[in-house]
Amino acid sequence: MGTEKAHPDVEFRGEKEETPGYHLTQLQVIIILVLSIALIVSVGIFAGVVLPSTNAGHSSGTHAPGTQVSTSKPTSSADSQGGSSTSPPVVTSRPYVAPVPKPTQPTPTSSYAVVNRPRLPTNVVPTEYWFTIEFDMANLNFSGDTIIEVRVTNRTNTIIVHADDMTMTQEPQVTNDRNYNPGTIYYMVSDKGFYKPNQYYYVILQNELTPGIYYLRFRHTAPLSTRLDGLYK
């Protein structure tokens, strides 16, 4: 007997293996493109409508310098149906008016140029002082006699010393001798006074003093200071 063929006449082939991944049909691609275009158009409309209105709102709250803005309160009114409606506040502006400064009193000036200067003249130099002081603690003041030795370096008819809150009780004297010995020369005083802006007491002589040593004497009274300067309680 003959044997059958070892291989069949018809060869069997299995299903083709699919490649892994995502596969889109033509219809799905068209839908994705349409949705993308719609999203881009929506963003453009939002940027063109919403953002300009927001910027306008910010700019309406900003006012140019030099203006004053007043805002009235919202008012309510009844409508035809018995309800109430609120009207928006009314904003008005008016030009800014700078306040007028109050007038100030001018600083008093002396008729003597040297007295107006904030520093003592350098041609009259104090070299020594002598004081006699009496205290009145019941009235919290003191009185005394002061002699100042000055050295005049250039010709002048003006002597200036610092003095504050004092009252002179005797005419000032300018001499060439502190002890008033016989032969003492007294230099005539033509004017004297206080100049409070610089805390000065000045003595003006009729004639100029030549370079040399001189003595200025005056009697005074003053209250004890309540500050930590001078003679204080």
Coordinates of C-alpha atoms in Angstrom, one line a residue:
M1 CA 0.0 0.0 0.0
G2 CA 1.1 3.4 -0.8
T3 CA 1.7 6.0 2.0
E4 CA 0.0 9.5 2.1
K5 CA 2.0 12.6 1.6
A6 CA 3.6 13.9 4.8
H7 CA 2.7 17.6 4.0
P8 CA -0.9 18.8 3.1
D9 CA -1.5 20.4 -0.2
V10 CA -2.9 23.6 1.5
E11 CA -0.6 25.7 3.6
F12 CA -2.2 27.4 6.7
R13 CA -1.2 31.0 7.5
G14 CA -2.2 32.8 10.8
E15 CA -3.4 36.4 11.3
K16 CA -0.9 39.3 10.7
E17 CA 0.6 40.7 14.0
E18 CA -0.5 44.4 14.6
T19 CA 2.1 47.1 15.3
P20 CA 1.7 48.5 18.8
G21 CA 0.7 52.2 19.3
Y22 CA -2.3 54.6 18.6
H23 CA -3.9 54.7 15.2
L24 CA -6.2 57.6 14.2
T25 CA -8.7 57.4 11.4
Q26 CA -9.2 60.3 8.9
L27 CA -12.4 61.3 10.7
Q28 CA -10.7 61.5 14.1
V29 CA -7.9 63.8 12.7
I30 CA -10.5 66.2 11.2
I31 CA -12.3 66.4 14.5
I32 CA -9.1 67.3 16.4
L33 CA -8.2 70.0 13.9
V34 CA -11.7 71.6 14.2
L35 CA -11.5 71.6 18.0
S36 CA -8.0 73.2 18.0
I37 CA -9.2 76.0 15.7
A38 CA -12.2 76.6 17.9
L39 CA -10.0 76.9 21.1
I40 CA -7.6 79.4 19.4
V41 CA -10.5 81.6 18.3
S42 CA -12.0 81.5 21.8
V43 CA -8.7 82.6 23.4
G44 CA -8.4 85.5 20.9
I45 CA -11.9 86.7 21.7
F46 CA -11.2 86.6 25.4
A47 CA -8.0 88.6 25.0
G48 CA -9.7 91.2 22.8
V49 CA -12.8 91.8 24.9
V50 CA -12.1 91.1 28.6
L51 CA -8.6 92.5 29.0
P52 CA -9.3 96.0 27.5
S53 CA -12.3 96.4 29.8
T54 CA -10.1 95.5 32.8
N55 CA -7.4 98.1 31.8
A56 CA -10.1 100.7 31.4
G57 CA -11.4 100.0 34.9
H58 CA -7.9 100.6 36.3
S59 CA -7.3 103.8 34.3
S60 CA -10.6 105.2 35.5
G61 CA -9.4 105.0 39.1
T62 CA -6.2 107.0 38.3
H63 CA -6.3 110.7 38.2
A64 CA -3.8 113.2 37.0
P65 CA -1.8 115.0 39.7
G66 CA -3.2 118.4 40.6
T67 CA -6.8 117.3 40.8
Q68 CA -9.1 116.5 43.7
V69 CA -11.7 113.9 43.3
S70 CA -14.9 113.7 45.3
T71 CA -17.3 110.8 45.1
S72 CA -21.0 111.1 46.1
K73 CA -22.7 108.2 48.0
P74 CA -25.0 105.9 45.9
T75 CA -28.6 107.0 46.1
S76 CA -31.6 104.7 46.1
S77 CA -34.9 105.4 44.4
A78 CA -38.1 103.4 44.2
D79 CA -39.1 101.9 40.9
S80 CA -42.6 101.4 39.5
Q81 CA -42.9 97.9 40.9
G82 CA -42.3 98.9 44.5
G83 CA -38.7 97.9 44.5
S84 CA -35.7 100.1 44.9
S85 CA -32.8 100.7 42.6
T86 CA -29.4 102.1 43.5
S87 CA -27.8 104.7 41.2
P88 CA -24.0 104.5 40.7
P89 CA -21.8 107.0 42.6
V90 CA -21.1 110.3 40.8
V91 CA -17.4 111.2 40.5
T92 CA -16.4 114.8 40.1
S93 CA -13.0 116.5 40.0
R94 CA -11.8 120.0 40.6
P95 CA -8.4 121.6 40.2
Y96 CA -6.0 121.4 43.2
V97 CA -5.5 124.7 45.0
A98 CA -2.2 125.0 46.9
P99 CA -2.6 126.3 50.4
V100 CA -1.4 129.8 51.0
P101 CA 1.4 129.9 53.5
K102 CA 0.9 132.0 56.6
P103 CA 2.9 135.2 56.6
T104 CA 5.9 135.1 58.9
Q105 CA 7.3 137.9 61.0
P106 CA 10.7 139.1 59.6
T107 CA 13.7 138.7 61.9
P108 CA 14.4 142.0 63.6
T109 CA 17.7 143.6 62.5
S110 CA 19.9 146.1 64.3
S111 CA 21.0 149.4 62.8
Y112 CA 24.6 148.3 63.6
A113 CA 25.9 145.9 61.0
V114 CA 28.4 144.3 63.4
V115 CA 25.5 143.4 65.8
N116 CA 23.6 141.5 63.1
R117 CA 26.5 139.1 62.6
P118 CA 26.0 135.7 64.3
R119 CA 29.6 135.7 65.6
L120 CA 31.3 138.0 68.0
P121 CA 33.8 140.4 66.4
T122 CA 37.4 139.3 66.6
N123 CA 38.9 142.7 67.2
V124 CA 37.7 142.8 70.8
V125 CA 38.9 139.7 72.8
P126 CA 37.8 139.1 76.4
T127 CA 40.8 138.0 78.5
E128 CA 39.5 138.0 82.1
Y129 CA 36.3 138.2 84.2
W130 CA 35.4 139.4 87.7
F131 CA 32.0 138.7 89.2
T132 CA 30.2 139.7 92.4
I133 CA 26.9 137.8 92.6
E134 CA 24.1 137.9 95.2
F135 CA 21.4 135.2 95.2
D136 CA 17.7 135.7 96.2
M137 CA 16.4 132.2 96.7
A138 CA 13.0 133.5 97.8
N139 CA 12.4 135.1 94.4
L140 CA 14.7 132.6 92.5
N141 CA 16.9 135.3 90.9
F142 CA 20.3 136.8 91.3
S143 CA 22.0 140.2 90.9
G144 CA 25.6 141.1 90.5
D145 CA 28.4 143.3 89.3
T146 CA 30.5 142.1 86.3
I147 CA 33.9 143.4 85.0
I148 CA 35.3 142.1 81.8
E149 CA 38.8 142.8 80.7
V150 CA 39.0 143.1 76.9
R151 CA 41.9 143.4 74.5
V152 CA 41.3 145.6 71.5
T153 CA 43.4 144.6 68.4
N154 CA 41.9 147.1 65.9
R155 CA 40.3 150.5 66.2
T156 CA 36.6 150.2 67.1
N157 CA 33.8 151.9 69.0
T158 CA 31.8 148.7 69.7
I159 CA 32.0 146.1 72.4
I160 CA 29.7 143.1 72.3
V161 CA 29.2 140.4 74.9
H162 CA 26.9 137.4 75.1
A163 CA 23.9 138.0 77.5
D164 CA 20.5 136.3 77.6
D165 CA 17.5 137.0 79.8
M166 CA 19.2 139.7 81.8
T167 CA 18.3 143.2 82.9
M168 CA 20.9 145.9 83.3
T169 CA 20.4 147.9 86.4
Q170 CA 23.2 150.4 85.8
E171 CA 24.7 152.2 82.9
P172 CA 27.7 150.3 81.5
Q173 CA 31.1 151.8 82.0
V174 CA 34.2 151.5 79.8
T175 CA 37.5 152.5 81.4
N176 CA 41.2 151.9 81.1
D177 CA 41.5 150.9 84.8
R178 CA 39.7 148.1 86.6
N179 CA 40.2 149.7 90.1
Y180 CA 39.1 153.2 89.2
N181 CA 42.2 154.8 90.5
P182 CA 42.8 158.6 90.1
G183 CA 43.5 159.4 86.5
T184 CA 41.1 156.7 85.2
I185 CA 39.7 157.5 81.8
Y186 CA 36.0 157.0 81.2
Y187 CA 34.9 156.5 77.6
M188 CA 31.5 158.0 76.8
V189 CA 28.8 155.6 75.8
S190 CA 26.4 156.8 73.1
D191 CA 24.2 153.7 72.8
K192 CA 23.7 150.3 74.4
G193 CA 21.1 147.5 74.3
F194 CA 20.2 143.9 73.7
Y195 CA 20.0 142.1 70.4
K196 CA 17.9 139.0 71.2
P197 CA 18.3 137.1 67.9
N198 CA 22.1 136.7 68.6
Q199 CA 21.8 136.9 72.4
Y200 CA 24.0 140.0 72.4
Y201 CA 24.5 143.0 74.7
Y202 CA 26.3 145.8 72.9
V203 CA 27.9 149.0 73.9
I204 CA 28.5 151.8 71.4
L205 CA 31.1 154.5 72.3
Q206 CA 31.2 158.0 71.0
N207 CA 34.9 157.7 70.1
E208 CA 36.9 154.7 68.8
L209 CA 39.2 152.7 71.1
T210 CA 42.7 152.3 70.0
P211 CA 44.5 148.9 70.4
G212 CA 45.0 148.2 74.1
I213 CA 43.5 146.8 77.3
Y214 CA 40.1 148.2 78.5
Y215 CA 37.5 147.2 81.1
L216 CA 33.7 146.9 80.7
R217 CA 31.6 147.1 83.8
F218 CA 27.9 146.6 84.3
R219 CA 25.4 145.7 87.0
H220 CA 22.6 143.3 86.2
T221 CA 19.8 141.0 87.5
A222 CA 18.3 137.9 86.1
P223 CA 16.1 134.9 87.1
L224 CA 17.7 131.6 87.9
S225 CA 17.4 129.4 84.8
T226 CA 15.0 126.5 84.6
R227 CA 17.3 124.9 81.9
L228 CA 20.6 123.3 82.5
D229 CA 22.5 126.4 81.4
G230 CA 23.8 129.6 83.1
L231 CA 22.9 129.8 86.8
Y232 CA 20.0 127.4 87.2
K233 CA 18.1 126.1 90.2

